[in-house]
Short mmCIF file of C-alpha atoms and ligand atoms in Angstrom, two decimals:
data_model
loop_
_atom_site.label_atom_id
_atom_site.label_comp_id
_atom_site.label_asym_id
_atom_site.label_seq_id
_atom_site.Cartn_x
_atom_site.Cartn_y
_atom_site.Cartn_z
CA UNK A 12 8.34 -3.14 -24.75
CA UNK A 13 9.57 -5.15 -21.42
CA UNK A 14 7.40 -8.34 -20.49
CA UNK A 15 9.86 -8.81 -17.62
CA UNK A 16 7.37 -8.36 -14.31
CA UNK A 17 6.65 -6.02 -12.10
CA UNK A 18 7.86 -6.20 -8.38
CA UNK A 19 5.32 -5.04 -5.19
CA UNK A 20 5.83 -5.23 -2.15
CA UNK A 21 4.30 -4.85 1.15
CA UNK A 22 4.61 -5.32 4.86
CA UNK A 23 2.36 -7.99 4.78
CA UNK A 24 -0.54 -9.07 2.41
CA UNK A 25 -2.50 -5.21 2.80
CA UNK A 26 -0.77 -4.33 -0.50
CA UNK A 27 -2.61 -6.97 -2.17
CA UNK A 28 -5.25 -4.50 -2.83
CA UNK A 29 -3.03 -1.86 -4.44
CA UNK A 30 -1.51 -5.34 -7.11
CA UNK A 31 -5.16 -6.06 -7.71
CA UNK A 32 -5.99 -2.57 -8.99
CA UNK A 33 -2.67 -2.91 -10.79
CA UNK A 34 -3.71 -6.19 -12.48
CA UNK A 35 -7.05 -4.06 -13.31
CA UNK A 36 -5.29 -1.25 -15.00
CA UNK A 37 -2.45 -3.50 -16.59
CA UNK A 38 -3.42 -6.27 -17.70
CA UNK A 39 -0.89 -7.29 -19.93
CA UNK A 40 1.53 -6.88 -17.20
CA UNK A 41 2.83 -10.04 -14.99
CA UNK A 42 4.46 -9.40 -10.91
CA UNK A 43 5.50 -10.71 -8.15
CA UNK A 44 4.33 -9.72 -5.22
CA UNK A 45 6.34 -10.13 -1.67
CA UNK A 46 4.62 -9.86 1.60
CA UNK A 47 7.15 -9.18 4.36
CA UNK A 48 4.76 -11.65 7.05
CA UNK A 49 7.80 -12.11 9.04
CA UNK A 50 8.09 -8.63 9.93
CA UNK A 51 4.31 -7.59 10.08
CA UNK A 52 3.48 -5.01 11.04
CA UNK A 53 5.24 -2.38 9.71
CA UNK A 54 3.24 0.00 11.57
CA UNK A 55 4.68 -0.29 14.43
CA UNK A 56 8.15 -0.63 13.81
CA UNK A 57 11.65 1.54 13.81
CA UNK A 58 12.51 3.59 10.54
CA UNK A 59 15.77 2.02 10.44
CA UNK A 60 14.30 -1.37 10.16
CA UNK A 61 11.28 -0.47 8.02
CA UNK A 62 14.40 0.86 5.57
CA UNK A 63 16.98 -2.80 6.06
CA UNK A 64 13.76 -4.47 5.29
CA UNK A 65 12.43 -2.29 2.05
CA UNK A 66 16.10 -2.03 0.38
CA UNK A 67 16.71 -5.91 1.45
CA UNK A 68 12.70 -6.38 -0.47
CA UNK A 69 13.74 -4.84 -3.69
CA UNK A 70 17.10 -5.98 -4.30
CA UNK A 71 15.66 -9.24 -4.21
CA UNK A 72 12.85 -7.76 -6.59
CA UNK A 73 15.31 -6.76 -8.77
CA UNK A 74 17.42 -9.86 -8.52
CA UNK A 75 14.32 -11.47 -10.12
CA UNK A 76 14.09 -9.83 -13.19
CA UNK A 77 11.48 -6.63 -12.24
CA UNK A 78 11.40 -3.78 -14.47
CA UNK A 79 10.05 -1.73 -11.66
CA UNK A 80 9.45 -1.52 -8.45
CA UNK A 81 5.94 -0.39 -6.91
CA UNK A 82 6.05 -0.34 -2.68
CA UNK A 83 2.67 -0.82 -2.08
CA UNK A 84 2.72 -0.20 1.89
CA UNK A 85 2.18 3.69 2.95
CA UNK A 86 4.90 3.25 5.76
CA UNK A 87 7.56 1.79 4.06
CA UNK A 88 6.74 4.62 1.51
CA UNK A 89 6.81 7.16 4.21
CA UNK A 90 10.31 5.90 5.65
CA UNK A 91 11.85 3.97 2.56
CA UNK A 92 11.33 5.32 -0.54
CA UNK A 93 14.41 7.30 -0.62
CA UNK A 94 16.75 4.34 -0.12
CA UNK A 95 14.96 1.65 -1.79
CA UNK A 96 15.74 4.10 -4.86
CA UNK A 97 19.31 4.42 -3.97
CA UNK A 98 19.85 0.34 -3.40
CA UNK A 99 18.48 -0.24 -6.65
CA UNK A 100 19.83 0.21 -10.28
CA UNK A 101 18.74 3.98 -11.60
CA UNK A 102 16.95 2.48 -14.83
CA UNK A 103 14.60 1.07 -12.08
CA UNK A 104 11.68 3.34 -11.74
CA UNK A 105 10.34 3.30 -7.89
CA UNK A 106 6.82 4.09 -7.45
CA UNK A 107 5.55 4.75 -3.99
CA UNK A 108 1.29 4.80 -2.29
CA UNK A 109 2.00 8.64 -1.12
CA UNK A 110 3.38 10.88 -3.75
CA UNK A 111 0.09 9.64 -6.74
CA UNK A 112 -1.95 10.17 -3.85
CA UNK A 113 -0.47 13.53 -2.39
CA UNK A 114 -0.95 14.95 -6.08
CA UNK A 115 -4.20 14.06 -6.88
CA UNK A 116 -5.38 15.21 -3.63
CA UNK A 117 -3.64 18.77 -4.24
CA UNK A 118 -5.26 18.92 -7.71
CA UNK A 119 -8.72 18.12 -6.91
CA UNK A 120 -9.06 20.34 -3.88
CA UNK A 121 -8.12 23.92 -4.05
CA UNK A 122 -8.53 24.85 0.17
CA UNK A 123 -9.81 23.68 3.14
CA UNK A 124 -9.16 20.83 5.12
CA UNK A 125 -8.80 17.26 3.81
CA UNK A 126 -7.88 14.00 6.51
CA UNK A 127 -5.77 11.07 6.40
CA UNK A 128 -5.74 7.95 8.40
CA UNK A 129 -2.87 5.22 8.68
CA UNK A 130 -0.82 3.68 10.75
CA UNK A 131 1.46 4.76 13.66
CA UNK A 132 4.34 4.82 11.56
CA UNK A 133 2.95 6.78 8.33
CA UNK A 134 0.90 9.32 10.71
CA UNK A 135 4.52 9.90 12.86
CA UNK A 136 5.88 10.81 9.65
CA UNK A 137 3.71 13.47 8.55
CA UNK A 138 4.82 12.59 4.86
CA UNK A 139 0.43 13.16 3.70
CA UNK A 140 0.92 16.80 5.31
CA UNK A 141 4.41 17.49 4.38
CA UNK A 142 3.90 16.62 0.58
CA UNK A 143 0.07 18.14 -0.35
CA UNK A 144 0.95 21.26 2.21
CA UNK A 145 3.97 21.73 0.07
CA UNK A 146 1.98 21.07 -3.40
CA UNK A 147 -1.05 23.31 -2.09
CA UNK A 148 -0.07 25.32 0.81
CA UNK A 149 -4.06 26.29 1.01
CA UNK A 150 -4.58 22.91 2.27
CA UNK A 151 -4.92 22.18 5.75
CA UNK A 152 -3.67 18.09 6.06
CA UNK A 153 -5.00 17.06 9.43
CA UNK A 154 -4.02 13.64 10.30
CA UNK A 155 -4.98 10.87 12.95
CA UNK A 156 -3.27 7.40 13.48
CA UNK A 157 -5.90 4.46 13.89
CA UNK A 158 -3.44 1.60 14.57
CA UNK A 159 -6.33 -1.03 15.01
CA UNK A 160 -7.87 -1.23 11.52
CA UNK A 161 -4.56 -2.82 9.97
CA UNK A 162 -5.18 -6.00 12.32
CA UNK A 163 -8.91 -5.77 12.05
CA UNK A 164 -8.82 -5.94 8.87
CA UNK A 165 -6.47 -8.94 8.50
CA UNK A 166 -8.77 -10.84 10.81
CA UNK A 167 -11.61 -10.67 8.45
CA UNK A 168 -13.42 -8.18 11.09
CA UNK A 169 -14.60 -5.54 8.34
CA UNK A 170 -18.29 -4.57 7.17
CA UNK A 171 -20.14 -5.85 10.84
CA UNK A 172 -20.91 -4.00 13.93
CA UNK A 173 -17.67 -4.54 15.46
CA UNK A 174 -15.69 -2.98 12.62
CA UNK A 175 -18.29 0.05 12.12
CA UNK A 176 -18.15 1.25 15.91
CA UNK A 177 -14.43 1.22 15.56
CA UNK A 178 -14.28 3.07 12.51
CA UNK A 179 -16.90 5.49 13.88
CA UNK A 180 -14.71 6.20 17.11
CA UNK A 181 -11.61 6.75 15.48
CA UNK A 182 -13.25 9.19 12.70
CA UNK A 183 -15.29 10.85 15.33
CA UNK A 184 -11.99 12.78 16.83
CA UNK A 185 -12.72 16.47 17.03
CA UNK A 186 -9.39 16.75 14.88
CA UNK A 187 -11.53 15.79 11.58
CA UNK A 188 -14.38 18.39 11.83
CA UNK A 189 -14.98 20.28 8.75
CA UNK A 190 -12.58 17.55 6.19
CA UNK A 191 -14.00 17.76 2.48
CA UNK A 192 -11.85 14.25 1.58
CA UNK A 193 -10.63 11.53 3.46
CA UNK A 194 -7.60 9.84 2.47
CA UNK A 195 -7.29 6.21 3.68
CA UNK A 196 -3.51 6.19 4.23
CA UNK A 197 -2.90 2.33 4.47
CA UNK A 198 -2.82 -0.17 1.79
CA UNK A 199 -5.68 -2.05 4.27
CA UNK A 200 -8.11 0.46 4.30
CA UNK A 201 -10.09 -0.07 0.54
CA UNK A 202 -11.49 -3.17 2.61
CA UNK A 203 -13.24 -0.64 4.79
CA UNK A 204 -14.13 2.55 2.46
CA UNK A 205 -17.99 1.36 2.44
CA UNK A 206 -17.97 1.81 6.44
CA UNK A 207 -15.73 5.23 6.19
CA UNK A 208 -18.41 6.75 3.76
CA UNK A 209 -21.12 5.61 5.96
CA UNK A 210 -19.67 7.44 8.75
CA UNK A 211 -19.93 10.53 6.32
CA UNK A 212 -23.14 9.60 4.88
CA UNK A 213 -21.28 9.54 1.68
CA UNK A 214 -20.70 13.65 1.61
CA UNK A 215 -17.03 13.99 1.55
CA UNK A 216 -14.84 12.26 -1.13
CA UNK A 217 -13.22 8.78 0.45
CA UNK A 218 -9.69 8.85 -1.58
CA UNK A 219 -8.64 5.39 -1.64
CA UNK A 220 -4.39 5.14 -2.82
CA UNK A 221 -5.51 1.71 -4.77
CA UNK A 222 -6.60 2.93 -7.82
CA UNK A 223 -4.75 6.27 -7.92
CA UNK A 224 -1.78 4.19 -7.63
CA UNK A 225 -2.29 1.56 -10.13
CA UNK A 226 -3.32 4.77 -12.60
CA UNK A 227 0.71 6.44 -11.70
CA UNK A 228 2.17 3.19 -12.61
CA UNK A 229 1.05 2.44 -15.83
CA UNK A 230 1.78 6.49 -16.60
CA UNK A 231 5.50 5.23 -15.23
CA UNK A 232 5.65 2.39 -17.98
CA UNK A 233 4.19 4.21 -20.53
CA UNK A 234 6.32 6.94 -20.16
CA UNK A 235 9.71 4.81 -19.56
CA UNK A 236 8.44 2.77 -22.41
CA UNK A 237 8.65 -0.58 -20.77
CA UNK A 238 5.16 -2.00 -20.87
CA UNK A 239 4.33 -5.33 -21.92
CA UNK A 240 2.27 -4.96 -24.98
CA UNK A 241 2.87 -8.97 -25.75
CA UNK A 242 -0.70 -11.45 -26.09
CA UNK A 243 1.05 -14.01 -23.97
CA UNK A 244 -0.69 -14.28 -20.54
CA UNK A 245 1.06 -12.80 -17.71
CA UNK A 246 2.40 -14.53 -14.90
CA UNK A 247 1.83 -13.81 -10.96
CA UNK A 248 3.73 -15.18 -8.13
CA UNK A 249 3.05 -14.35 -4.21
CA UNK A 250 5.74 -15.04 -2.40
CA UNK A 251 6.07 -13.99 1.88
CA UNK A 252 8.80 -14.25 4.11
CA UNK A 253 6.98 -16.84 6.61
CA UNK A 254 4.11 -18.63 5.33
CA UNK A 255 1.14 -19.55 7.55
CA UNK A 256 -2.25 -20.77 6.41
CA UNK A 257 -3.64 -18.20 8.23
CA UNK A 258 -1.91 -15.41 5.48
CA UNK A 259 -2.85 -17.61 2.85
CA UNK A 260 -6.88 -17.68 3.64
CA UNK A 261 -6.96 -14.07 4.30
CA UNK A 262 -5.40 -13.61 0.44
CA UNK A 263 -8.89 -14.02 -0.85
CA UNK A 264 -10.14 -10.93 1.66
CA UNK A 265 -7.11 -8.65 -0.04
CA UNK A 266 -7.46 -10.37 -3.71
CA UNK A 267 -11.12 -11.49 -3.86
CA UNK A 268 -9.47 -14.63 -4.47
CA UNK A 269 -7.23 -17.25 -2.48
CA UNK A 270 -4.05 -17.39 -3.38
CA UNK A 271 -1.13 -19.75 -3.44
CA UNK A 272 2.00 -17.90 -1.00
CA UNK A 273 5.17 -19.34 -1.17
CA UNK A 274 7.79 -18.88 1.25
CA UNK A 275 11.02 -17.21 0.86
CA UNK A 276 12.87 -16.71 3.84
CA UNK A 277 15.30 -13.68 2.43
CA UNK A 278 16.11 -13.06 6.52
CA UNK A 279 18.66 -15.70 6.95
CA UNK A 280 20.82 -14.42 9.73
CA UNK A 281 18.19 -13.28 11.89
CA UNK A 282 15.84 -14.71 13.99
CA UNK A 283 12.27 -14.89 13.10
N1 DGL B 275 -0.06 -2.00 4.64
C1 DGL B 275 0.63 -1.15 5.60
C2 DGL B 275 0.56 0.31 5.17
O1 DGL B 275 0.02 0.65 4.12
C3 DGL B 275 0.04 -1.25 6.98
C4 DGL B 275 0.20 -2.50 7.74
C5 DGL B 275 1.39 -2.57 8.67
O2 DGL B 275 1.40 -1.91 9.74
O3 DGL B 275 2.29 -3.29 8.34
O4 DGL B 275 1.06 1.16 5.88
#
């Protein structure tokens, strides 16, 4: 047993979703959670920096007492998940949104095509097709980038016209014909699964990383035999690395409730 917290991090407060269904599964279990605000979005940016900024995340993680590390952002999984587990002690189990989802995706569909969506960064990567292509080579990974939904998202534009015609215009790419499963490939996207299964009238499977996630890291605890099986109530803290109000009222949208941020600026010789 280990009632020292769990550590998640994301590039902003998107991986909110995937501590939620973490707190769902586990919970016994406290975290902290760091939002990298003052580097949002991740999306967008260089490997190189998506990997200073990961190791730079979890060292500090680690600093604080976590047991284990979850990176709940799909590009910093895509680009950092093999350093963050090199910058950290060994005993430190990583767990990252692609590989849970890669396997349950090659396990549950035997051929044919499935999709993924995400952002610029994890679509350039081609880690979704490189890992279930290697775990089922009868699977045909076809993937499309839909950079806006991120920001969308974060503005509270989700559920209403707007957000629907969006969706429907990125999904409607001639790329995606004939998918049996979707995969949304960005810790944003459970905000917008309703709209993605109306756009399929609800007949292909809508695999959303949250819960498969939250599922691989209690099977990590269990197996490493560090969860908290205490009765004392567990402890959250959300910290980001530049606090606006703006972050902190979208919490709720990411959380279903609002949350208290506090600032730690972990960036101190560079300029914000
Ligand atoms: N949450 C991030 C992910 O899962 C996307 C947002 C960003 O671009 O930073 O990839």
């Amino acid at each position: 047993m280990n009632t020292n917290p769990i550590g998640i991090f994301d590039s902003g407060i998107g991986g909110l979703t995937v501590a939620k269904a973490i707190q769902k599964v586990l919970p016994n279990e406290s975290f902290i959670y760091f939002g990298d605000t003052a580097h949002l979005p991740y999306g967008d940016k260089s490997p190189d920096s998506i990997r200073a900024y990961s190791n730079r995340i979890a060292e500090l993680l680690v600093e604080n007492k976590c047991k284990a590390i979850v990176i709940a952002c799909n590009t910093a999984s895509a680009h950092a998940y093999k350093t963050v587990v090199k910058s950290i002690p060994s005993h430190i189990p990583v767990i990252n949104v692609v590989d849970p989802v890669a396997a349950y995706t090659a396990a549950h569909y035997q051929k044919g095509k499935v999709g993924v969506i995400g952002t610029k960064g994890t679509i350039q990567s081609r880690i979704y097709v490189k890992r279930i292509e290697k775990l089922n080579p009868n699977l045909k990974v076809l993937s499309n980038a839909t950079p806006l939904l991120a920001s969308m998202i974060e503005e509270g534009y989700y559920n209403n016209k707007i957000s629907q015609s969006i969706i429907d215009s990125y999904l409607s790419k001639s790329s995606f014909k004939g998918i049996e499963a979707l995969i949304l490939g960005c810790t944003h996207y459970p905000l917008i699964k309703k709209e993605v299964e109306k756009f399929y009238q609800q007949k292909i499977e809508i695999i959303d990383s949250a819960s498969v996630v939250a599922q691989a890291v209690s099977d990590v605890l269990k197996k490493k035999d560090i969860l908290n099986t205490s009765k004392r109530k567990p402890k959250y803290s959300f910290w980001v690395s530049d606090y606006t109000e703006s972050f902190e009222k979208s919490t709720a949208i990411f959380f279903n409730q609002k949350l208290k941020l506090v600032e730690k600026r972990i960036w101190k010789d560079e300029r914000y």
